[in-house]
Amino acid sequence: MTACYLDTSILVGLLLKQNLYEGMYKRLQGMQWFGHQLLISELLAVGKREGVALPLLVRQVHLVNIVSEIPELESICMKILELGYCRGAHLHHLACAYFLDPSGKDLLFATADHQQAKLAAQIGFTVITP
């Protein structure tokens, strides 16, 4: 089974059935999904903004293997920032994926953000975009 780290943008696109994400679900089917606990807060905030039933989103989050702690977060973030800049939440997701697979060889990375995708590729992840 293939594993994939999901940035919040991907889960939001899937749940809101945005046009660019029509083929994304098929690409991710059969994979084991991972995300950081931050994904829950981000997803619920978007759900509230978009008028989506929050209990539905909570059920969907249960499809994702949630990581709650990242040992050595500071050093991981500094390694990533040596490659380039990205926003804080995107950096946090990259750090989590790096924690799960520092080589980037056994974990795919799915995001809709171009800068985050660029850094993920530099780390060594195969990147999936909508």
PDB file of C-alpha atoms in Angstrom, residues 14-85:
ATOM      1  CA  LEU A  14     -11.900  16.785  -2.170  1.00  0.00           C
ATOM      2  CA  LEU A  15     -14.604  17.480   0.408  1.00  0.00           C
ATOM      3  CA  LEU A  16     -15.885  20.610  -1.331  1.00  0.00           C
ATOM      4  CA  LYS A  17     -15.805  18.754  -4.665  1.00  0.00           C
ATOM      5  CA  GLN A  18     -13.880  21.510  -6.390  1.00  0.00           C
ATOM      6  CA  ASN A  19     -13.426  21.031 -10.151  1.00  0.00           C
ATOM      7  CA  LEU A  20      -9.650  20.574 -10.093  1.00  0.00           C
ATOM      8  CA  TYR A  21     -10.006  17.701  -7.656  1.00  0.00           C
ATOM      9  CA  GLU A  22     -12.218  15.395  -9.737  1.00  0.00           C
ATOM     10  CA  GLY A  23      -9.361  13.027 -10.540  1.00  0.00           C
ATOM     11  CA  MET A  24      -7.539  13.495  -7.250  1.00  0.00           C
ATOM     12  CA  TYR A  25      -9.715  11.107  -5.266  1.00  0.00           C
ATOM     13  CA  LYS A  26      -9.108   8.337  -7.804  1.00  0.00           C
ATOM     14  CA  ARG A  27      -5.362   8.962  -7.588  1.00  0.00           C
ATOM     15  CA  LEU A  28      -5.450   8.748  -3.788  1.00  0.00           C
ATOM     16  CA  GLN A  29      -7.757   5.710  -3.543  1.00  0.00           C
ATOM     17  CA  GLY A  30      -6.126   2.714  -1.923  1.00  0.00           C
ATOM     18  CA  MET A  31      -3.429   4.837  -0.306  1.00  0.00           C
ATOM     19  CA  GLN A  32      -2.857   5.254   3.382  1.00  0.00           C
ATOM     20  CA  TRP A  33      -3.385   8.971   4.172  1.00  0.00           C
ATOM     21  CA  PHE A  34      -1.363  10.940   6.718  1.00  0.00           C
ATOM     22  CA  GLY A  35      -1.686  14.459   8.047  1.00  0.00           C
ATOM     23  CA  HIS A  36      -0.794  16.532  11.059  1.00  0.00           C
ATOM     24  CA  GLN A  37      -3.239  17.508  13.777  1.00  0.00           C
ATOM     25  CA  LEU A  38      -3.124  21.027  12.297  1.00  0.00           C
ATOM     26  CA  LEU A  39      -5.171  19.660   9.388  1.00  0.00           C
ATOM     27  CA  ILE A  40      -8.167  19.248  11.708  1.00  0.00           C
ATOM     28  CA  SER A  41      -8.216  22.909  12.779  1.00  0.00           C
ATOM     29  CA  GLU A  42      -7.642  24.157   9.247  1.00  0.00           C
ATOM     30  CA  LEU A  43     -10.346  21.908   7.797  1.00  0.00           C
ATOM     31  CA  LEU A  44     -12.942  22.873  10.410  1.00  0.00           C
ATOM     32  CA  ALA A  45     -12.214  26.579   9.901  1.00  0.00           C
ATOM     33  CA  VAL A  46     -12.754  26.239   6.146  1.00  0.00           C
ATOM     34  CA  GLY A  47     -15.880  24.190   6.768  1.00  0.00           C
ATOM     35  CA  LYS A  48     -17.325  26.904   8.980  1.00  0.00           C
ATOM     36  CA  ARG A  49     -16.461  29.566   6.377  1.00  0.00           C
ATOM     37  CA  GLU A  50     -18.051  27.528   3.575  1.00  0.00           C
ATOM     38  CA  GLY A  51     -21.132  26.473   5.539  1.00  0.00           C
ATOM     39  CA  VAL A  52     -20.288  22.760   5.537  1.00  0.00           C
ATOM     40  CA  ALA A  53     -21.685  20.618   8.366  1.00  0.00           C
ATOM     41  CA  LEU A  54     -18.803  20.296  10.809  1.00  0.00           C
ATOM     42  CA  PRO A  55     -19.734  16.765  11.983  1.00  0.00           C
ATOM     43  CA  LEU A  56     -19.377  15.623   8.353  1.00  0.00           C
ATOM     44  CA  LEU A  57     -15.858  17.039   8.251  1.00  0.00           C
ATOM     45  CA  VAL A  58     -14.961  15.386  11.546  1.00  0.00           C
ATOM     46  CA  ARG A  59     -16.004  12.023  10.095  1.00  0.00           C
ATOM     47  CA  GLN A  60     -13.858  12.650   7.022  1.00  0.00           C
ATOM     48  CA  VAL A  61     -10.833  13.478   9.151  1.00  0.00           C
ATOM     49  CA  HIS A  62     -11.020   9.945  10.526  1.00  0.00           C
ATOM     50  CA  LEU A  63      -9.870   8.740   7.089  1.00  0.00           C
ATOM     51  CA  VAL A  64      -6.501  10.368   7.790  1.00  0.00           C
ATOM     52  CA  ASN A  65      -3.815   8.960  10.084  1.00  0.00           C
ATOM     53  CA  ILE A  66      -3.150  11.932  12.332  1.00  0.00           C
ATOM     54  CA  VAL A  67       0.309  12.730  13.662  1.00  0.00           C
ATOM     55  CA  SER A  68       0.143  14.828  16.809  1.00  0.00           C
ATOM     56  CA  GLU A  69       3.776  15.386  17.767  1.00  0.00           C
ATOM     57  CA  ILE A  70       6.908  16.047  15.761  1.00  0.00           C
ATOM     58  CA  PRO A  71      10.107  15.519  17.747  1.00  0.00           C
ATOM     59  CA  GLU A  72      12.877  17.947  16.827  1.00  0.00           C
ATOM     60  CA  LEU A  73      10.408  20.219  15.020  1.00  0.00           C
ATOM     61  CA  GLU A  74      12.747  23.196  15.144  1.00  0.00           C
ATOM     62  CA  SER A  75      15.667  21.412  13.495  1.00  0.00           C
ATOM     63  CA  ILE A  76      13.416  19.877  10.839  1.00  0.00           C
ATOM     64  CA  CYS A  77      11.924  23.297  10.024  1.00  0.00           C
ATOM     65  CA  MET A  78      15.393  24.834   9.764  1.00  0.00           C
ATOM     66  CA  LYS A  79      16.490  22.099   7.328  1.00  0.00           C
ATOM     67  CA  ILE A  80      13.467  22.765   5.150  1.00  0.00           C
ATOM     68  CA  LEU A  81      13.888  26.551   5.277  1.00  0.00           C
ATOM     69  CA  GLU A  82      17.448  26.137   4.009  1.00  0.00           C
ATOM     70  CA  LEU A  83      15.791  25.012   0.755  1.00  0.00           C
ATOM     71  CA  GLY A  84      13.510  28.053   0.514  1.00  0.00           C
ATOM     72  CA  TYR A  85      10.600  29.941   2.035  1.00  0.00           C
TER      73      TYR A  85
END
